[in-house]
XYZ file of C-alpha atoms in Angstrom:
532
model
C 0.000 0.000 0.000
C 1.316 3.431 -0.956
C 0.469 5.908 1.777
C 0.060 9.592 0.880
C 2.359 12.292 2.186
C 1.237 12.816 5.785
C 1.805 16.575 5.671
C -1.682 17.105 4.213
C -4.727 14.846 4.593
C -7.605 14.318 2.175
C -10.191 12.552 4.329
C -13.380 11.208 2.734
C -16.516 10.592 4.774
C -18.951 9.630 1.997
C -19.655 6.232 3.568
C -20.578 7.790 6.906
C -21.630 11.429 6.671
C -22.446 11.350 2.952
C -24.744 8.365 3.466
C -26.941 10.553 5.686
C -28.264 12.384 2.627
C -31.990 12.007 2.066
C -32.535 9.459 -0.704
C -29.277 7.555 -0.176
C -29.489 4.098 1.373
C -26.244 2.168 0.927
C -25.972 -1.594 1.182
C -22.719 -3.179 2.337
C -21.948 -4.016 -1.307
C -22.523 -0.361 -2.233
C -20.151 0.786 0.495
C -17.471 -1.634 -0.641
C -17.834 -0.442 -4.245
C -17.544 3.225 -3.242
C -14.546 2.485 -1.031
C -12.771 0.905 -4.008
C -13.491 3.970 -6.154
C -12.211 6.333 -3.452
C -9.056 4.295 -2.929
C -8.471 4.265 -6.681
C -8.891 8.048 -6.704
C -6.176 8.277 -4.079
C -7.732 9.863 -0.978
C -5.657 9.326 2.141
C -8.445 8.236 4.502
C -11.847 6.604 4.006
C -14.252 6.816 6.944
C -16.300 3.641 6.653
C -18.983 4.220 9.256
C -19.738 3.598 12.930
C -18.996 -0.032 13.833
C -21.217 -1.292 16.605
C -23.868 1.328 15.935
C -25.611 -0.809 13.295
C -25.047 -4.268 11.779
C -24.395 -2.889 8.288
C -21.380 -0.812 9.331
C -20.011 -3.640 11.447
C -20.271 -6.009 8.477
C -18.638 -3.435 6.198
C -15.476 -3.326 8.316
C -15.364 -7.120 8.523
C -15.648 -7.505 4.756
C -13.424 -4.536 3.858
C -10.515 -6.147 5.723
C -10.808 -9.293 3.604
C -12.112 -7.974 0.286
C -10.270 -4.696 -0.362
C -6.530 -4.367 -0.795
C -6.203 -0.648 -0.132
C -3.430 0.862 -2.268
C -3.665 4.490 -1.212
C -6.192 4.952 1.604
C -6.340 3.953 5.239
C -9.701 2.794 6.584
C -11.159 4.871 9.417
C -13.737 3.828 12.006
C -15.995 6.515 13.477
C -17.344 6.586 17.008
C -17.808 8.674 20.133
C -15.756 9.318 23.246
C -16.564 7.102 26.219
C -19.865 7.688 27.963
C -19.992 9.836 31.076
C -19.114 7.854 34.202
C -17.817 4.810 32.261
C -14.167 3.846 31.833
C -12.917 3.886 28.253
C -11.719 0.270 28.451
C -15.183 -0.819 29.639
C -17.279 1.125 27.111
C -18.844 -1.289 24.546
C -18.819 1.219 21.699
C -15.129 2.000 22.261
C -14.480 -1.752 22.156
C -16.403 -1.943 18.851
C -14.045 0.654 17.386
C -11.068 -1.524 18.262
C -12.807 -4.680 17.035
C -13.318 -3.050 13.622
C -9.610 -3.501 12.969
C -9.384 -0.018 11.427
C -5.895 1.480 11.873
C -7.365 4.978 12.322
C -10.239 6.022 14.585
C -12.191 9.271 14.491
C -13.861 10.253 17.740
C -16.670 12.769 17.818
C -16.478 15.024 20.868
C -18.698 17.804 22.138
C -17.060 21.236 22.019
C -20.139 23.410 22.566
C -20.788 23.933 26.280
C -24.598 23.862 25.924
C -24.431 20.568 24.015
C -22.324 19.085 26.818
C -24.807 20.085 29.477
C -28.066 19.530 27.541
C -27.257 16.615 25.181
C -24.646 14.665 27.150
C -26.146 15.761 30.484
C -22.777 15.947 32.137
C -20.338 18.579 33.358
C -17.837 20.495 31.282
C -15.011 18.920 33.289
C -16.295 15.367 32.746
C -16.547 16.024 28.981
C -12.860 16.967 28.911
C -12.046 13.788 30.852
C -14.056 11.741 28.341
C -11.973 13.189 25.501
C -8.653 12.794 27.299
C -9.173 9.231 28.498
C -10.669 7.861 25.257
C -7.922 9.314 23.078
C -5.212 8.074 25.453
C -6.718 4.592 25.676
C -7.016 4.175 21.890
C -3.474 5.461 21.400
C -2.251 2.906 23.941
C -3.980 0.232 21.830
C -1.901 1.251 18.824
C -4.534 3.251 16.950
C -4.075 6.598 15.273
C -6.750 8.994 16.537
C -8.464 12.000 14.995
C -10.988 14.015 17.029
C -13.997 15.725 15.434
C -15.074 18.694 17.571
C -18.780 18.744 16.852
C -20.502 22.166 16.652
C -17.092 23.753 17.161
C -17.739 27.098 15.474
C -21.059 27.647 17.259
C -19.436 26.564 20.498
C -16.525 28.916 19.918
C -18.925 31.799 19.422
C -20.723 30.973 22.691
C -17.703 30.093 24.845
C -14.371 30.363 23.026
C -12.214 29.341 25.965
C -14.090 26.105 26.558
C -14.133 25.238 22.846
C -10.372 25.738 22.716
C -9.922 23.658 25.872
C -11.500 20.662 24.080
C -9.032 21.079 21.212
C -6.115 21.433 23.609
C -7.184 18.383 25.651
C -7.482 16.164 22.555
C -4.119 17.349 21.256
C -2.315 16.803 24.549
C -3.872 13.330 24.930
C -2.312 12.264 21.625
C -4.839 13.044 18.877
C -2.953 13.457 15.607
C -5.543 15.869 14.214
C -8.307 17.889 15.840
C -11.052 18.678 13.335
C -13.116 21.847 13.706
C -16.641 21.013 12.569
C -19.179 23.488 11.215
C -21.925 21.019 12.049
C -24.834 23.396 11.388
C -23.203 24.735 8.220
C -23.808 28.370 9.091
C -20.294 29.787 8.794
C -18.807 32.031 6.105
C -15.231 31.879 4.770
C -13.829 34.937 6.538
C -15.270 33.731 9.857
C -13.815 30.244 9.407
C -10.373 31.602 8.554
C -10.310 33.898 11.607
C -11.307 31.125 14.017
C -8.897 28.547 12.575
C -6.021 31.017 12.709
C -6.729 31.874 16.368
C -7.245 28.277 17.517
C -4.060 27.170 15.758
C -2.042 29.885 17.506
C -3.616 29.297 20.925
C -3.513 25.477 21.051
C -0.644 24.324 18.842
C -2.787 21.419 17.649
C -2.797 20.132 14.084
C -6.193 21.240 12.773
C -8.645 19.898 10.233
C -11.905 21.249 8.837
C -15.318 19.615 8.368
C -17.826 21.926 6.658
C -21.517 21.464 5.926
C -23.014 23.357 2.988
C -26.070 25.054 4.489
C -24.902 28.514 3.376
C -23.571 27.201 0.062
C -20.047 27.900 1.308
C -18.731 24.467 2.325
C -16.017 24.302 -0.338
C -15.079 27.954 0.217
C -15.029 27.408 3.995
C -12.789 24.375 3.564
C -10.311 26.301 1.436
C -10.452 29.272 3.830
C -9.480 26.904 6.649
C -6.558 25.647 4.558
C -5.468 29.242 3.967
C -5.521 29.742 7.743
C -3.375 26.691 8.461
C -5.596 23.577 8.466
C -3.821 20.553 6.971
C -6.678 18.024 7.023
C -9.864 18.395 4.941
C -12.969 16.247 5.404
C -15.222 15.969 2.350
C -17.740 13.719 0.636
C -17.965 12.614 -2.992
C -20.253 14.952 -4.969
C -21.026 16.832 -1.743
C -23.456 14.178 -0.463
C -24.533 14.604 3.143
C -27.073 15.661 5.742
C -29.567 18.371 4.734
C -27.999 20.191 1.739
C -24.735 18.298 1.962
C -21.052 18.482 2.851
C -17.963 20.035 1.367
C -17.580 18.443 -2.067
C -14.465 16.298 -2.393
C -13.909 16.959 -6.088
C -13.755 20.778 -6.277
C -11.743 20.831 -3.040
C -9.139 18.405 -4.383
C -9.057 20.105 -7.790
C -8.512 23.485 -6.146
C -5.738 22.116 -3.933
C -3.933 20.516 -6.858
C -4.548 23.054 -9.616
C -4.926 26.349 -7.764
C -2.776 25.819 -4.656
C -0.160 23.591 -6.250
C -0.463 20.972 -3.488
C 0.162 17.361 -4.491
C -2.587 15.573 -2.534
C -3.325 12.693 -4.940
C -1.154 10.030 -6.576
C 0.353 10.901 -9.948
C -2.301 10.865 -12.688
C -5.263 10.430 -10.336
C -6.745 13.882 -10.936
C -7.436 12.974 -14.570
C -9.752 10.201 -13.298
C -11.861 12.604 -11.234
C -14.827 12.976 -13.591
C -15.065 9.213 -14.084
C -14.868 8.542 -10.328
C -17.513 11.179 -9.575
C -19.961 9.662 -12.059
C -19.188 6.093 -10.966
C -20.029 6.907 -7.346
C -23.228 8.653 -8.467
C -24.217 5.437 -10.229
C -23.636 3.385 -7.073
C -25.807 5.670 -4.910
C -28.399 5.745 -7.741
C -28.476 9.530 -8.101
C -28.214 11.314 -11.443
C -24.864 13.146 -11.619
C -25.267 16.900 -11.308
C -24.734 18.298 -14.789
C -23.555 21.659 -13.438
C -21.167 20.426 -10.766
C -17.812 22.269 -10.925
C -14.990 20.445 -12.718
C -16.838 17.116 -13.254
C -20.319 18.081 -14.489
C -21.052 17.537 -18.177
C -21.842 21.261 -18.412
C -18.719 22.387 -16.538
C -16.939 23.164 -19.814
C -19.953 23.575 -22.113
C -20.180 26.753 -24.196
C -23.358 28.097 -25.727
C -22.957 31.792 -26.544
C -21.583 32.650 -29.971
C -19.258 35.251 -28.416
C -17.679 32.557 -26.256
C -17.268 30.247 -29.233
C -15.511 32.936 -31.273
C -13.011 33.465 -28.479
C -12.542 29.741 -27.810
C -11.805 29.174 -31.466
C -8.789 31.457 -30.996
C -7.776 30.150 -27.552
C -9.879 27.848 -25.303
C -8.298 29.392 -22.203
C -10.115 32.656 -22.901
C -13.343 31.204 -21.477
C -12.097 28.223 -19.419
C -10.301 28.444 -16.087
C -8.482 25.118 -16.654
C -7.968 22.555 -19.389
C -10.903 20.134 -18.813
C -8.691 17.143 -19.622
C -6.786 17.779 -16.368
C -9.831 16.498 -14.472
C -10.944 13.944 -17.056
C -13.684 16.134 -18.534
C -14.154 17.537 -22.041
C -15.086 20.834 -23.616
C -18.478 20.806 -25.310
C -19.944 23.235 -27.808
C -23.702 23.637 -27.486
C -25.701 24.372 -30.585
C -28.654 26.713 -30.127
C -30.234 29.837 -31.571
C -27.427 31.729 -29.797
C -24.892 29.999 -32.031
C -22.768 31.867 -34.505
C -20.544 30.538 -37.273
C -17.701 29.886 -34.789
C -19.973 27.716 -32.612
C -21.028 25.644 -35.606
C -17.462 25.240 -36.825
C -16.255 24.102 -33.417
C -19.201 21.745 -32.948
C -18.641 20.356 -36.433
C -14.981 19.742 -35.634
C -16.028 17.976 -32.409
C -18.248 15.668 -34.518
C -15.607 15.094 -37.212
C -16.702 17.642 -39.836
C -14.316 20.399 -40.875
C -16.357 23.462 -41.856
C -13.639 26.091 -41.510
C -13.033 26.328 -45.252
C -16.693 26.677 -46.218
C -18.225 29.826 -44.759
C -21.355 29.425 -46.889
C -22.012 25.920 -45.534
C -21.435 27.012 -41.942
C -23.766 29.960 -42.503
C -26.510 27.672 -43.867
C -26.247 25.415 -40.835
C -26.454 28.425 -38.491
C -29.607 29.650 -40.221
C -31.217 26.195 -40.169
C -30.502 25.816 -36.459
C -31.965 29.232 -35.654
C -35.029 28.579 -37.813
C -35.710 25.189 -36.242
C -35.086 26.359 -32.676
C -37.622 29.132 -33.291
C -40.079 26.324 -34.124
C -39.325 24.600 -30.799
C -36.384 22.294 -31.497
C -33.413 22.269 -29.139
C -30.052 20.970 -30.285
C -27.952 21.588 -27.204
C -29.668 18.563 -25.651
C -29.887 16.536 -28.877
C -26.429 16.105 -30.382
C -27.501 13.222 -32.598
C -30.269 15.230 -34.262
C -27.836 18.078 -34.842
C -25.284 15.721 -36.371
C -27.950 14.424 -38.769
C -28.807 17.997 -39.721
C -25.141 18.809 -40.240
C -24.526 15.595 -42.170
C -27.447 16.328 -44.474
C -26.134 19.821 -45.219
C -22.595 18.561 -45.871
C -23.797 15.771 -48.189
C -26.464 17.897 -49.846
C -29.089 15.201 -49.251
C -30.685 13.378 -46.384
C -29.300 10.043 -45.240
C -32.232 7.708 -44.741
C -32.528 3.966 -44.215
C -36.301 3.871 -44.571
C -39.088 6.025 -45.961
C -42.354 6.372 -44.079
C -45.589 6.060 -46.010
C -47.837 6.510 -42.976
C -48.220 5.693 -39.301
C -51.059 5.743 -36.823
C -51.505 5.096 -33.123
C -54.755 4.087 -31.407
C -55.594 4.211 -27.704
C -58.673 2.147 -26.830
C -60.347 2.292 -23.425
C -62.387 -0.915 -22.998
C -65.476 -1.367 -20.809
C -63.580 -3.565 -18.356
C -61.150 -0.729 -17.673
C -58.286 -2.166 -19.719
C -56.467 0.203 -22.056
C -54.992 -1.050 -25.307
C -52.336 0.919 -27.195
C -51.798 -0.202 -30.775
C -49.785 1.298 -33.634
C -49.419 0.551 -37.320
C -46.581 1.764 -39.543
C -46.299 1.546 -43.322
C -42.837 2.175 -44.733
C -40.334 1.330 -47.444
C -36.835 -0.070 -46.873
C -34.430 -1.486 -49.468
C -37.180 -1.383 -52.097
C -39.613 -3.372 -49.977
C -42.962 -2.112 -48.683
C -43.456 -3.081 -45.055
C -46.585 -2.970 -42.903
C -46.072 -3.703 -39.201
C -48.073 -3.371 -36.019
C -47.135 -3.214 -32.374
C -48.722 -2.988 -28.923
C -47.129 -1.191 -26.003
C -47.552 0.438 -22.617
C -48.510 3.665 -24.361
C -48.977 4.938 -27.903
C -45.332 5.955 -28.239
C -44.129 2.568 -27.001
C -46.528 0.930 -29.465
C -45.096 3.015 -32.332
C -41.567 2.096 -31.298
C -42.440 -1.598 -31.251
C -44.170 -1.408 -34.635
C -41.176 0.373 -36.181
C -38.816 -2.248 -34.773
C -41.052 -5.101 -35.916
C -40.969 -3.764 -39.439
C -37.252 -3.006 -39.685
C -35.309 -5.486 -37.536
C -35.408 -8.193 -40.234
C -33.769 -5.812 -42.711
C -31.559 -3.992 -40.195
C -30.685 -6.499 -37.436
C -28.464 -3.812 -35.835
C -31.665 -2.337 -34.365
C -31.929 -5.288 -31.968
C -29.059 -3.846 -29.896
C -30.722 -0.437 -29.543
C -33.117 0.541 -26.790
C -34.740 3.723 -25.542
C -33.258 4.667 -22.178
C -34.909 8.027 -21.520
C -37.912 9.958 -22.759
C -38.821 13.553 -21.929
C -41.820 15.610 -23.001
C -42.194 19.368 -22.737
C -45.254 21.352 -23.726
C -44.195 24.655 -25.271
C -46.305 27.829 -25.474
C -49.905 27.256 -26.451
C -51.908 29.172 -29.017
C -55.593 28.377 -28.516
C -56.821 26.521 -25.480
C -55.368 23.034 -25.466
C -53.489 23.566 -28.739
C -49.751 23.745 -28.160
C -46.373 22.740 -29.519
C -44.844 19.624 -27.999
C -41.142 18.839 -27.833
C -39.864 15.332 -27.178
C -36.298 14.327 -26.300
C -35.352 10.665 -26.648
C -32.156 9.029 -25.433
C -31.133 5.762 -27.093
C -28.325 3.318 -26.343
C -26.679 0.468 -28.214
C -24.943 -0.825 -25.079
C -21.716 1.036 -25.919
C -22.817 4.639 -26.271
C -25.882 6.811 -25.772
C -27.288 9.530 -28.024
C -30.169 11.999 -27.873
C -32.619 13.139 -30.536
C -35.413 15.706 -30.659
C -38.819 15.912 -32.284
C -41.377 18.728 -32.353
C -45.037 18.499 -33.333
C -48.565 19.601 -32.595
C -49.018 16.569 -30.346
C -46.826 14.217 -28.360
C -47.227 11.318 -30.810
C -46.058 13.300 -33.834
C -43.128 14.776 -31.907
C -42.177 11.352 -30.605
C -42.218 9.851 -34.087
C -39.709 12.448 -35.300
C -37.410 11.760 -32.350
C -37.660 7.991 -32.923
C -36.952 8.389 -36.639
C -33.775 10.378 -35.875
C -32.769 7.989 -33.082
C -32.767 4.895 -35.283
C -31.327 6.677 -38.304
C -28.400 7.887 -36.216
C -28.024 4.468 -34.595
C -27.843 2.736 -37.962
C -25.190 5.203 -39.147
C -23.192 4.403 -36.007
C -23.622 0.694 -36.676
C -22.268 1.057 -40.227
C -25.480 0.032 -41.960
C -25.755 0.835 -45.645
C -28.447 3.478 -46.378
C -30.722 2.624 -49.283
C -33.378 5.301 -48.999
C -32.500 8.862 -50.060
């Protein structure tokens, strides 16, 4: 196992604090999978949970010892100081921390005087003894100990001398790091920096920071603490956590490496950041935030024509870093805001060089603006835009089939059953085809009918499936009349693409999106077009 430089700690608490986010419910297998991703990313410490507090966390530590060969991280067990009036060596939950086998233990300690008296129901002196004796006992058992001072910043505001005495007691008892926790998430960067600087000077302890994001400042508060002298940052992947979340691991690490020049990850690990972020999102079953700094798919997406013109000259003019440094990519969005530069850059991204043909680029710009005025959107439908661009470049449409007609019927029967049936009539490779299909709705029925008619001629369609479907009703004109836009995402098991359709009703719009989806998929599959 390659341990990180101990002069600065990146400490991840996704498996403990991050798992407290509403909507996240991790199984032991989930926790093991996330731990592997975090170790691969190269964090120094992975807090696995509270052994003894629930069977799932206890099982996680048992299995992690046998199933994960940590290459970069050390596993951390979380727990509390001994209970009031109980010896540390006789406290069952302290014993559970040792039984976990984790080489590092984080103890949560009260540092707010009112919490000591109202929540623990003990004296301020006994609380200090609980910290001192538990840290000393665990150190004597050969464990490295970190102490999380819960509600530290609120406690410091109420009684600064007592809050500092908890830090000093933990430090003198042998805690390697004392972490100042903004448990309620109410602090601002300047306040955090001032407190960290004072506590560091007055106690001499090595300090860490744990910030919640209730003011939207968790990442900024974490970096402010680093500026003030903290050398241990506690974060969660994608900012998962209680209420609105914790300090986000990925922008913190990116800032430390790229803005501060601190080497906190193994060589080459930063370039895996976007992949790791999305992989963890998949495990917790939450859609990755598209606008997350550094790793979101929109983090380096450019829409305005003015931006595109500048980026064409030098990408750094509108990007604070090279996206490849964090494993992301620059994307050009095509919309009615696009100018010629946007189209040229997007064409280059898709493999079409338009720089030498200003007339062609101009035609594409005008077509995009005209169609977006009618309700289409190409920034969310790259495949439909590529078909449009391909048609303009070739001077003719690429088509694998020609539609004669289609219809969809929804029948409500007396017994309450609803039947959705569709019929399509089309031509492919000189053959007239009539096919029907039934589905869970009229669009599903149309999709099934289209597949039934074409899969014999184009077997590549068997690998394609619809993976997402979105409908938006645009501005209406008279009563229930309106324009409908449909976005369809399709996958062939290797890649995913999106197409758009617009019509006076959801069925017509869906048919357009389906037509584009399968046309694009067949081009990807290398099928030979026969219909022009």
